Coordinates of N, CA and C in Angstrom, one line a residue:
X1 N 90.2 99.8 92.6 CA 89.2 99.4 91.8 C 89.7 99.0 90.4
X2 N 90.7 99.7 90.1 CA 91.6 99.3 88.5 C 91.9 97.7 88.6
X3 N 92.3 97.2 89.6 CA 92.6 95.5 89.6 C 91.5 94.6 89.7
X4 N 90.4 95.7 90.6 CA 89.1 94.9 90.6 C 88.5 94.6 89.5
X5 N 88.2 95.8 88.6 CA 87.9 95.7 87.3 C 88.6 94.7 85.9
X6 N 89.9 94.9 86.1 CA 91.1 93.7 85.2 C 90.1 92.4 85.7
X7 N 90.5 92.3 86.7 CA 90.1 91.0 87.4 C 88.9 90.5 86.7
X8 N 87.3 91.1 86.7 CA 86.2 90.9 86.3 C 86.5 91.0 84.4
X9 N 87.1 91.4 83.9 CA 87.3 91.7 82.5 C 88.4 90.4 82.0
X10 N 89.0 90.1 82.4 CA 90.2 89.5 82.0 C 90.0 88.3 82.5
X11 N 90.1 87.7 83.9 CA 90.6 87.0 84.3 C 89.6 86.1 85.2
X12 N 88.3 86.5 85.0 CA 86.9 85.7 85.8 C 86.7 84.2 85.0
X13 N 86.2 83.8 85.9 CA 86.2 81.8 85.5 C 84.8 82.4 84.4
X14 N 85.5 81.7 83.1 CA 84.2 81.4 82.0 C 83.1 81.2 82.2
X15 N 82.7 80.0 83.0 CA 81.3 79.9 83.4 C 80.2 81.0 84.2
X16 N 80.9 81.7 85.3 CA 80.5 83.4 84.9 C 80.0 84.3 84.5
X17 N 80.8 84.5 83.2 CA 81.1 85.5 82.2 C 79.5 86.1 82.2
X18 N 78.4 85.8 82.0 CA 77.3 85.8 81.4 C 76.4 86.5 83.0
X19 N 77.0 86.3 84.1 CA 76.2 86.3 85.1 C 76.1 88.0 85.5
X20 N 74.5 88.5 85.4 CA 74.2 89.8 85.3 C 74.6 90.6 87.2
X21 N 75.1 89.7 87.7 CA 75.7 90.5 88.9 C 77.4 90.9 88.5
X22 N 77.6 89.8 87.8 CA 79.3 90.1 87.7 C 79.4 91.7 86.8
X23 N 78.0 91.4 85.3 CA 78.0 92.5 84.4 C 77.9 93.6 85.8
X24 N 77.1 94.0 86.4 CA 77.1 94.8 87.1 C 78.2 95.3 87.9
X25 N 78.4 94.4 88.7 CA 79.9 94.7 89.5 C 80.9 95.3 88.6
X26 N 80.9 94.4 87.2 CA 82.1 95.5 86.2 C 82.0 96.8 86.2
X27 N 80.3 96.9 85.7 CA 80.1 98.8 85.5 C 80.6 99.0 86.9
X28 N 80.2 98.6 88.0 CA 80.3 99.0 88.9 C 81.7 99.7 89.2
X29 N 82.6 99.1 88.6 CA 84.3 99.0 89.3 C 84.8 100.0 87.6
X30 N 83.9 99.6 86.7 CA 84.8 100.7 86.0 C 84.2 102.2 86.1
X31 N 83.0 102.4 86.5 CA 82.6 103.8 86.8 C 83.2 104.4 88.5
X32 N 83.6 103.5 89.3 CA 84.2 104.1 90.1 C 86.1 104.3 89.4
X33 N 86.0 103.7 88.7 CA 88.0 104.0 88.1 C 87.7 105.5 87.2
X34 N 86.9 105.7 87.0 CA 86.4 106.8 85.7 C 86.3 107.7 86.7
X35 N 85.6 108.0 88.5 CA 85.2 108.9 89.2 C 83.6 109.2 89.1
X36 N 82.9 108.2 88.2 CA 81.5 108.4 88.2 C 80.8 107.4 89.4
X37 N 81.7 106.5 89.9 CA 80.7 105.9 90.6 C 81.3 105.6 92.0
X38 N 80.3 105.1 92.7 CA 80.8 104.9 94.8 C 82.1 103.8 94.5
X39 N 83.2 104.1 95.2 CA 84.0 103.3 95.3 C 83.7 102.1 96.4
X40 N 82.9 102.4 97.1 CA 82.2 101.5 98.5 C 81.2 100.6 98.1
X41 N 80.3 101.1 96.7 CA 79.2 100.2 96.2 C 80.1 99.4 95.1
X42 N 81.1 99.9 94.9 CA 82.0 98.8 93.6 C 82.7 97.8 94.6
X43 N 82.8 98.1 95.5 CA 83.6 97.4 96.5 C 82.9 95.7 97.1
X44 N 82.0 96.3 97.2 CA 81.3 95.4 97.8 C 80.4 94.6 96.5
X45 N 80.2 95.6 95.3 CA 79.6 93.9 94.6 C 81.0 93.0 93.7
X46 N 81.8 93.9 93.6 CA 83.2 92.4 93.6 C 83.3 91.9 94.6
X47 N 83.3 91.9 95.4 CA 83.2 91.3 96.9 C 81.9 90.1 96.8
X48 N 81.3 90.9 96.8 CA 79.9 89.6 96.3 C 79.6 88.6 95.0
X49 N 80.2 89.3 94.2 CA 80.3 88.0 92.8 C 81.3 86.8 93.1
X50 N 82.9 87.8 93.5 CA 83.9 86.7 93.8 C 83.8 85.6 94.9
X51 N 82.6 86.0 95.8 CA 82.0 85.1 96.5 C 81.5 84.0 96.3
X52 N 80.8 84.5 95.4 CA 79.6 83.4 94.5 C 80.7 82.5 93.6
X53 N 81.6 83.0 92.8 CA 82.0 82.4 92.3 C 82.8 81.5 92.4
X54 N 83.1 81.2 93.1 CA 83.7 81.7 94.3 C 85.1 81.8 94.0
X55 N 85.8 82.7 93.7 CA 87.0 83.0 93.4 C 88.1 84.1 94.5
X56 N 87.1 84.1 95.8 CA 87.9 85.3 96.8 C 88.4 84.5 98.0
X57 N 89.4 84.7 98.2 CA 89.7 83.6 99.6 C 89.7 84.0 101.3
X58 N 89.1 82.9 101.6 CA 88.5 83.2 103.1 C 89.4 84.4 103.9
X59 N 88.6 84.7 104.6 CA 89.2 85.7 105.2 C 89.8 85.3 106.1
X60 N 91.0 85.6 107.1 CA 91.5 85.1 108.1 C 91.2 85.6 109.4
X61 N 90.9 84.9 110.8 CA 90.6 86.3 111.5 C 91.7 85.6 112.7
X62 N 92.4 84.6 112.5 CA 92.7 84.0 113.7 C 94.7 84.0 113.7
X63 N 94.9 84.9 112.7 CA 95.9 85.2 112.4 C 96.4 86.4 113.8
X64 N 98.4 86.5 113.5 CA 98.4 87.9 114.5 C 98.0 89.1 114.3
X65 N 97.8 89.8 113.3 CA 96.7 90.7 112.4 C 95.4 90.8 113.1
X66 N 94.9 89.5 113.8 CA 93.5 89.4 114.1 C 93.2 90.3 115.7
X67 N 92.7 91.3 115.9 CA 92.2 91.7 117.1 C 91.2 90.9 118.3

């Protein structure tokens, strides 16, 4: 959650910056680095902003990795 957090603080596309899901996903990822918050619910709204943003890259499923 410490890189998820950098990530949303530092290094999110400008245009962004302002968007009240990312604000959230931050608290979200820094109260799970602190121990106050779900690491599973910080998980999944950087998961969802980087989406939108779209800054997360496709998932692979057809790799040797893939079951």
């Amino acid at each position: 959650m410490d890189e998820a957090a950098n990530c949303l603080i530092h290094r999110w596309p400008e245009g962004s910056l302002n968007d009240p899901a990312r604000q959230a996903a931050t608290a979200a990822c820094l109260a799970a680095v602190d121990g106050s918050g779900d690491t599973d619910a910080a998980r999944q709204a950087f998961v969802t902003v980087a989406e939108a943003a779209p800054i997360l890259a496709a998932r692979r499923v057809d790799g040797p990795m893939a079951s």
